[in-house]
């Protein structure tokens, strides 16, 4: 089956389940399945897709039709200038959260040196994005979820920041380690 037919079937199925973003969700999931970008799909609508990819893609569409977020299905989410690993142990980074990163970067010049604490760090997107932009910053991230801390550690290795950040599985009320020049947090609703 070709890309165009695969996408049309998936889009129709998702629409039947009231998924408003059926077109883009189908494209993102198919592109991820075949390890290409969305541009490839659009430029190669008549290209044939192998059966094993179709089966994997249809499974993702089935899960999406039940409301599972695309980011959890692909295990990734773009945030700031990077693609973060995410899973159901963390909330999916939202574009409006980038305002925190932008504000911190505007407040502190590139050559600033400081210690920062990120409370409820989740995927580490705020802390790690800031550390990537500010080479003299050091950070601590805390979260009450052990699964979240594992995601943070994975993203830290992914972005080669292990030498400038530490994570602790802790409640903010019980965390008394260190002094900080900056504290960030974007708590869950």
PDB file of C-alpha atoms in Angstrom:
ATOM      1  CA  UNK A   1       0.000   0.000   0.000  1.00  0.00           C
ATOM      2  CA  UNK A   2       1.249   3.504  -0.751  1.00  0.00           C
ATOM      3  CA  UNK A   3       1.761   6.371   1.703  1.00  0.00           C
ATOM      4  CA  UNK A   4      -1.233   8.366   0.471  1.00  0.00           C
ATOM      5  CA  UNK A   5      -3.705   5.494   1.003  1.00  0.00           C
ATOM      6  CA  UNK A   6      -2.216   4.607   4.373  1.00  0.00           C
ATOM      7  CA  UNK A   7      -2.539   8.200   5.571  1.00  0.00           C
ATOM      8  CA  UNK A   8      -6.083   8.582   4.234  1.00  0.00           C
ATOM      9  CA  UNK A   9      -7.254   5.426   6.032  1.00  0.00           C
ATOM     10  CA  UNK A  10      -5.593   6.489   9.283  1.00  0.00           C
ATOM     11  CA  UNK A  11      -6.973  10.016   9.074  1.00  0.00           C
ATOM     12  CA  UNK A  12     -10.488   8.669   8.524  1.00  0.00           C
ATOM     13  CA  UNK A  13     -10.201   6.285  11.463  1.00  0.00           C
ATOM     14  CA  UNK A  14      -8.976   9.031  13.791  1.00  0.00           C
ATOM     15  CA  UNK A  15     -11.733  11.405  12.621  1.00  0.00           C
ATOM     16  CA  UNK A  16     -14.281   8.712  13.490  1.00  0.00           C
ATOM     17  CA  UNK A  17     -12.964   8.899  17.049  1.00  0.00           C
ATOM     18  CA  UNK A  18     -13.179  12.712  17.074  1.00  0.00           C
ATOM     19  CA  UNK A  19      -9.416  13.242  16.956  1.00  0.00           C
ATOM     20  CA  UNK A  20      -9.291  16.828  15.682  1.00  0.00           C
ATOM     21  CA  UNK A  21      -5.645  16.620  14.631  1.00  0.00           C
ATOM     22  CA  UNK A  22      -6.154  13.445  12.593  1.00  0.00           C
ATOM     23  CA  UNK A  23      -4.092  14.555   9.578  1.00  0.00           C
ATOM     24  CA  UNK A  24      -0.995  15.736  11.419  1.00  0.00           C
ATOM     25  CA  UNK A  25      -1.172  12.895  13.949  1.00  0.00           C
ATOM     26  CA  UNK A  26      -1.285  10.340  11.111  1.00  0.00           C
ATOM     27  CA  UNK A  27       1.673  11.981   9.380  1.00  0.00           C
ATOM     28  CA  UNK A  28       3.769  12.179  12.547  1.00  0.00           C
ATOM     29  CA  UNK A  29       3.063   8.560  13.457  1.00  0.00           C
ATOM     30  CA  UNK A  30       3.775   7.215   9.956  1.00  0.00           C
ATOM     31  CA  UNK A  31       6.949   9.277   9.623  1.00  0.00           C
ATOM     32  CA  UNK A  32       8.124   7.965  12.991  1.00  0.00           C
ATOM     33  CA  UNK A  33       7.230   4.383  12.040  1.00  0.00           C
ATOM     34  CA  UNK A  34       9.303   4.441   8.854  1.00  0.00           C
ATOM     35  CA  UNK A  35      12.025   6.625  10.398  1.00  0.00           C
ATOM     36  CA  UNK A  36      11.559   9.533   7.980  1.00  0.00           C
ATOM     37  CA  UNK A  37      10.320  13.093   8.376  1.00  0.00           C
ATOM     38  CA  UNK A  38       6.894  14.422   7.374  1.00  0.00           C
ATOM     39  CA  UNK A  39       8.422  16.162   4.364  1.00  0.00           C
ATOM     40  CA  UNK A  40       9.395  12.738   2.990  1.00  0.00           C
ATOM     41  CA  UNK A  41       5.792  11.558   3.244  1.00  0.00           C
ATOM     42  CA  UNK A  42       4.427  14.566   1.376  1.00  0.00           C
ATOM     43  CA  UNK A  43       7.011  14.294  -1.391  1.00  0.00           C
ATOM     44  CA  UNK A  44       6.613  10.530  -1.769  1.00  0.00           C
ATOM     45  CA  UNK A  45       2.855   9.889  -1.525  1.00  0.00           C
ATOM     46  CA  UNK A  46       2.979   7.053  -4.078  1.00  0.00           C
ATOM     47  CA  UNK A  47       5.860   5.195  -2.393  1.00  0.00           C
ATOM     48  CA  UNK A  48       4.994   1.752  -1.132  1.00  0.00           C
ATOM     49  CA  UNK A  49       5.290   0.854   2.550  1.00  0.00           C
ATOM     50  CA  UNK A  50       6.205  -2.665   3.698  1.00  0.00           C
ATOM     51  CA  UNK A  51       3.663  -4.767   5.574  1.00  0.00           C
ATOM     52  CA  UNK A  52       5.587  -4.854   8.867  1.00  0.00           C
ATOM     53  CA  UNK A  53       5.598  -1.028   8.954  1.00  0.00           C
ATOM     54  CA  UNK A  54       1.896  -0.902   8.140  1.00  0.00           C
ATOM     55  CA  UNK A  55       1.120  -3.275  11.012  1.00  0.00           C
ATOM     56  CA  UNK A  56       3.182  -1.198  13.462  1.00  0.00           C
ATOM     57  CA  UNK A  57       1.593   2.034  12.197  1.00  0.00           C
ATOM     58  CA  UNK A  58      -1.952   0.638  12.458  1.00  0.00           C
ATOM     59  CA  UNK A  59      -1.228  -0.331  16.059  1.00  0.00           C
ATOM     60  CA  UNK A  60      -0.153   3.266  16.798  1.00  0.00           C
ATOM     61  CA  UNK A  61      -3.303   4.610  15.113  1.00  0.00           C
ATOM     62  CA  UNK A  62      -5.423   2.268  17.222  1.00  0.00           C
ATOM     63  CA  UNK A  63      -3.746   3.545  20.379  1.00  0.00           C
ATOM     64  CA  UNK A  64      -4.121   7.165  19.227  1.00  0.00           C
ATOM     65  CA  UNK A  65      -7.821   6.583  18.509  1.00  0.00           C
ATOM     66  CA  UNK A  66      -8.198   5.676  22.192  1.00  0.00           C
ATOM     67  CA  UNK A  67      -6.753   9.064  23.147  1.00  0.00           C
ATOM     68  CA  UNK A  68      -3.121   8.192  23.821  1.00  0.00           C
ATOM     69  CA  UNK A  69      -1.005  11.305  23.092  1.00  0.00           C
ATOM     70  CA  UNK A  70       1.248  11.286  20.029  1.00  0.00           C
ATOM     71  CA  UNK A  71       4.289  12.191  22.159  1.00  0.00           C
ATOM     72  CA  UNK A  72       3.818   9.060  24.286  1.00  0.00           C
ATOM     73  CA  UNK A  73       3.428   6.951  21.146  1.00  0.00           C
ATOM     74  CA  UNK A  74       6.611   8.290  19.538  1.00  0.00           C
ATOM     75  CA  UNK A  75       8.467   8.662  22.882  1.00  0.00           C
ATOM     76  CA  UNK A  76       9.611  12.158  21.917  1.00  0.00           C
ATOM     77  CA  UNK A  77       8.602  15.788  22.087  1.00  0.00           C
ATOM     78  CA  UNK A  78      10.266  18.890  20.683  1.00  0.00           C
ATOM     79  CA  UNK A  79      10.931  21.553  23.283  1.00  0.00           C
ATOM     80  CA  UNK A  80      12.998  24.701  22.900  1.00  0.00           C
ATOM     81  CA  UNK A  81      15.792  23.601  20.539  1.00  0.00           C
ATOM     82  CA  UNK A  82      15.898  19.882  21.307  1.00  0.00           C
ATOM     83  CA  UNK A  83      13.889  16.709  21.018  1.00  0.00           C
ATOM     84  CA  UNK A  84      13.272  15.253  24.470  1.00  0.00           C
ATOM     85  CA  UNK A  85      12.571  11.646  25.323  1.00  0.00           C
ATOM     86  CA  UNK A  86       9.201  11.349  27.073  1.00  0.00           C
ATOM     87  CA  UNK A  87       7.036   8.543  28.357  1.00  0.00           C
ATOM     88  CA  UNK A  88       4.006   8.241  30.598  1.00  0.00           C
ATOM     89  CA  UNK A  89       6.161   8.908  33.691  1.00  0.00           C
ATOM     90  CA  UNK A  90       6.300  12.609  32.768  1.00  0.00           C
ATOM     91  CA  UNK A  91       3.899  15.245  31.561  1.00  0.00           C
ATOM     92  CA  UNK A  92       4.430  16.178  27.932  1.00  0.00           C
ATOM     93  CA  UNK A  93       6.381  19.465  27.664  1.00  0.00           C
ATOM     94  CA  UNK A  94       4.136  22.232  26.403  1.00  0.00           C
ATOM     95  CA  UNK A  95       5.141  25.099  24.108  1.00  0.00           C
ATOM     96  CA  UNK A  96       3.971  27.707  26.638  1.00  0.00           C
ATOM     97  CA  UNK A  97       6.510  26.334  29.129  1.00  0.00           C
ATOM     98  CA  UNK A  98       9.237  27.633  26.817  1.00  0.00           C
ATOM     99  CA  UNK A  99       8.397  31.084  28.190  1.00  0.00           C
ATOM    100  CA  UNK A 100      10.189  30.091  31.404  1.00  0.00           C
ATOM    101  CA  UNK A 101      13.350  29.172  29.480  1.00  0.00           C
ATOM    102  CA  UNK A 102      13.163  32.347  27.412  1.00  0.00           C
ATOM    103  CA  UNK A 103      12.701  34.527  30.503  1.00  0.00           C
ATOM    104  CA  UNK A 104      15.658  32.981  32.339  1.00  0.00           C
ATOM    105  CA  UNK A 105      17.894  33.417  29.295  1.00  0.00           C
ATOM    106  CA  UNK A 106      16.901  37.078  29.006  1.00  0.00           C
ATOM    107  CA  UNK A 107      17.593  37.688  32.709  1.00  0.00           C
ATOM    108  CA  UNK A 108      21.055  36.116  32.802  1.00  0.00           C
ATOM    109  CA  UNK A 109      23.835  36.864  30.283  1.00  0.00           C
ATOM    110  CA  UNK A 110      25.598  33.989  28.555  1.00  0.00           C
ATOM    111  CA  UNK A 111      28.715  34.265  30.755  1.00  0.00           C
ATOM    112  CA  UNK A 112      26.747  34.161  34.055  1.00  0.00           C
ATOM    113  CA  UNK A 113      27.699  31.531  36.604  1.00  0.00           C
ATOM    114  CA  UNK A 114      25.000  30.236  38.857  1.00  0.00           C
ATOM    115  CA  UNK A 115      23.417  27.301  40.612  1.00  0.00           C
ATOM    116  CA  UNK A 116      19.816  26.530  39.779  1.00  0.00           C
ATOM    117  CA  UNK A 117      17.152  24.269  41.202  1.00  0.00           C
ATOM    118  CA  UNK A 118      14.247  22.939  39.131  1.00  0.00           C
ATOM    119  CA  UNK A 119      11.342  21.746  41.281  1.00  0.00           C
ATOM    120  CA  UNK A 120       9.089  19.097  39.762  1.00  0.00           C
ATOM    121  CA  UNK A 121      11.527  18.698  36.915  1.00  0.00           C
ATOM    122  CA  UNK A 122       9.456  16.167  34.923  1.00  0.00           C
ATOM    123  CA  UNK A 123      11.354  15.357  31.726  1.00  0.00           C
ATOM    124  CA  UNK A 124      14.016  17.922  32.648  1.00  0.00           C
ATOM    125  CA  UNK A 125      13.015  20.101  29.702  1.00  0.00           C
ATOM    126  CA  UNK A 126      13.291  23.446  31.527  1.00  0.00           C
ATOM    127  CA  UNK A 127      16.512  22.707  33.388  1.00  0.00           C
ATOM    128  CA  UNK A 128      18.298  20.978  30.520  1.00  0.00           C
ATOM    129  CA  UNK A 129      17.256  23.586  27.945  1.00  0.00           C
ATOM    130  CA  UNK A 130      18.685  26.341  30.134  1.00  0.00           C
ATOM    131  CA  UNK A 131      21.890  24.397  30.803  1.00  0.00           C
ATOM    132  CA  UNK A 132      22.389  23.867  27.052  1.00  0.00           C
ATOM    133  CA  UNK A 133      22.177  27.639  26.531  1.00  0.00           C
ATOM    134  CA  UNK A 134      24.246  28.682  29.551  1.00  0.00           C
ATOM    135  CA  UNK A 135      27.550  26.745  29.776  1.00  0.00           C
ATOM    136  CA  UNK A 136      28.431  28.140  33.229  1.00  0.00           C
ATOM    137  CA  UNK A 137      25.160  27.147  34.903  1.00  0.00           C
ATOM    138  CA  UNK A 138      24.920  24.085  37.125  1.00  0.00           C
ATOM    139  CA  UNK A 139      21.646  22.531  38.124  1.00  0.00           C
ATOM    140  CA  UNK A 140      19.732  20.255  40.398  1.00  0.00           C
ATOM    141  CA  UNK A 141      16.377  18.796  39.430  1.00  0.00           C
ATOM    142  CA  UNK A 142      14.007  17.260  41.944  1.00  0.00           C
ATOM    143  CA  UNK A 143      10.826  15.308  41.431  1.00  0.00           C
ATOM    144  CA  UNK A 144       8.705  13.026  43.594  1.00  0.00           C
ATOM    145  CA  UNK A 145       8.453  10.528  40.741  1.00  0.00           C
ATOM    146  CA  UNK A 146      11.288   8.015  40.399  1.00  0.00           C
ATOM    147  CA  UNK A 147      10.132   7.339  36.822  1.00  0.00           C
ATOM    148  CA  UNK A 148      10.487  11.040  36.064  1.00  0.00           C
ATOM    149  CA  UNK A 149      14.019  11.091  37.438  1.00  0.00           C
ATOM    150  CA  UNK A 150      14.915   8.183  35.146  1.00  0.00           C
ATOM    151  CA  UNK A 151      13.591  10.126  32.138  1.00  0.00           C
ATOM    152  CA  UNK A 152      15.648  13.176  33.218  1.00  0.00           C
ATOM    153  CA  UNK A 153      18.798  11.104  33.490  1.00  0.00           C
ATOM    154  CA  UNK A 154      18.230   9.681  30.024  1.00  0.00           C
ATOM    155  CA  UNK A 155      17.722  13.166  28.536  1.00  0.00           C
ATOM    156  CA  UNK A 156      20.806  14.411  30.391  1.00  0.00           C
ATOM    157  CA  UNK A 157      22.931  11.754  28.719  1.00  0.00           C
ATOM    158  CA  UNK A 158      21.257  12.464  25.381  1.00  0.00           C
ATOM    159  CA  UNK A 159      22.333  16.129  25.599  1.00  0.00           C
ATOM    160  CA  UNK A 160      25.744  15.414  27.147  1.00  0.00           C
ATOM    161  CA  UNK A 161      25.070  17.437  30.313  1.00  0.00           C
ATOM    162  CA  UNK A 162      25.848  14.819  32.976  1.00  0.00           C
ATOM    163  CA  UNK A 163      28.784  16.830  34.339  1.00  0.00           C
ATOM    164  CA  UNK A 164      26.598  19.868  35.156  1.00  0.00           C
ATOM    165  CA  UNK A 165      23.387  18.448  36.585  1.00  0.00           C
ATOM    166  CA  UNK A 166      22.161  16.093  39.298  1.00  0.00           C
ATOM    167  CA  UNK A 167      18.694  14.742  39.968  1.00  0.00           C
ATOM    168  CA  UNK A 168      17.086  13.737  43.227  1.00  0.00           C
ATOM    169  CA  UNK A 169      13.913  11.797  43.875  1.00  0.00           C
ATOM    170  CA  UNK A 170      12.473  14.075  46.556  1.00  0.00           C
ATOM    171  CA  UNK A 171       9.507  16.102  47.671  1.00  0.00           C
ATOM    172  CA  UNK A 172      10.284  19.829  47.732  1.00  0.00           C
ATOM    173  CA  UNK A 173       9.325  20.002  51.430  1.00  0.00           C
ATOM    174  CA  UNK A 174      12.018  17.459  52.311  1.00  0.00           C
ATOM    175  CA  UNK A 175      14.771  18.788  50.047  1.00  0.00           C
ATOM    176  CA  UNK A 176      17.359  20.840  51.932  1.00  0.00           C
ATOM    177  CA  UNK A 177      20.503  20.340  49.847  1.00  0.00           C
ATOM    178  CA  UNK A 178      22.382  23.428  48.671  1.00  0.00           C
ATOM    179  CA  UNK A 179      21.834  27.107  48.012  1.00  0.00           C
ATOM    180  CA  UNK A 180      20.545  28.376  44.686  1.00  0.00           C
ATOM    181  CA  UNK A 181      20.745  31.555  42.660  1.00  0.00           C
ATOM    182  CA  UNK A 182      17.704  30.575  40.609  1.00  0.00           C
ATOM    183  CA  UNK A 183      14.711  28.320  41.225  1.00  0.00           C
ATOM    184  CA  UNK A 184      12.431  27.272  38.379  1.00  0.00           C
ATOM    185  CA  UNK A 185       9.240  25.255  38.481  1.00  0.00           C
ATOM    186  CA  UNK A 186       6.250  24.579  36.281  1.00  0.00           C
ATOM    187  CA  UNK A 187       4.073  22.457  38.549  1.00  0.00           C
ATOM    188  CA  UNK A 188       1.446  20.095  37.245  1.00  0.00           C
ATOM    189  CA  UNK A 189      -2.017  21.532  37.171  1.00  0.00           C
TER     190      UNK A 189
END
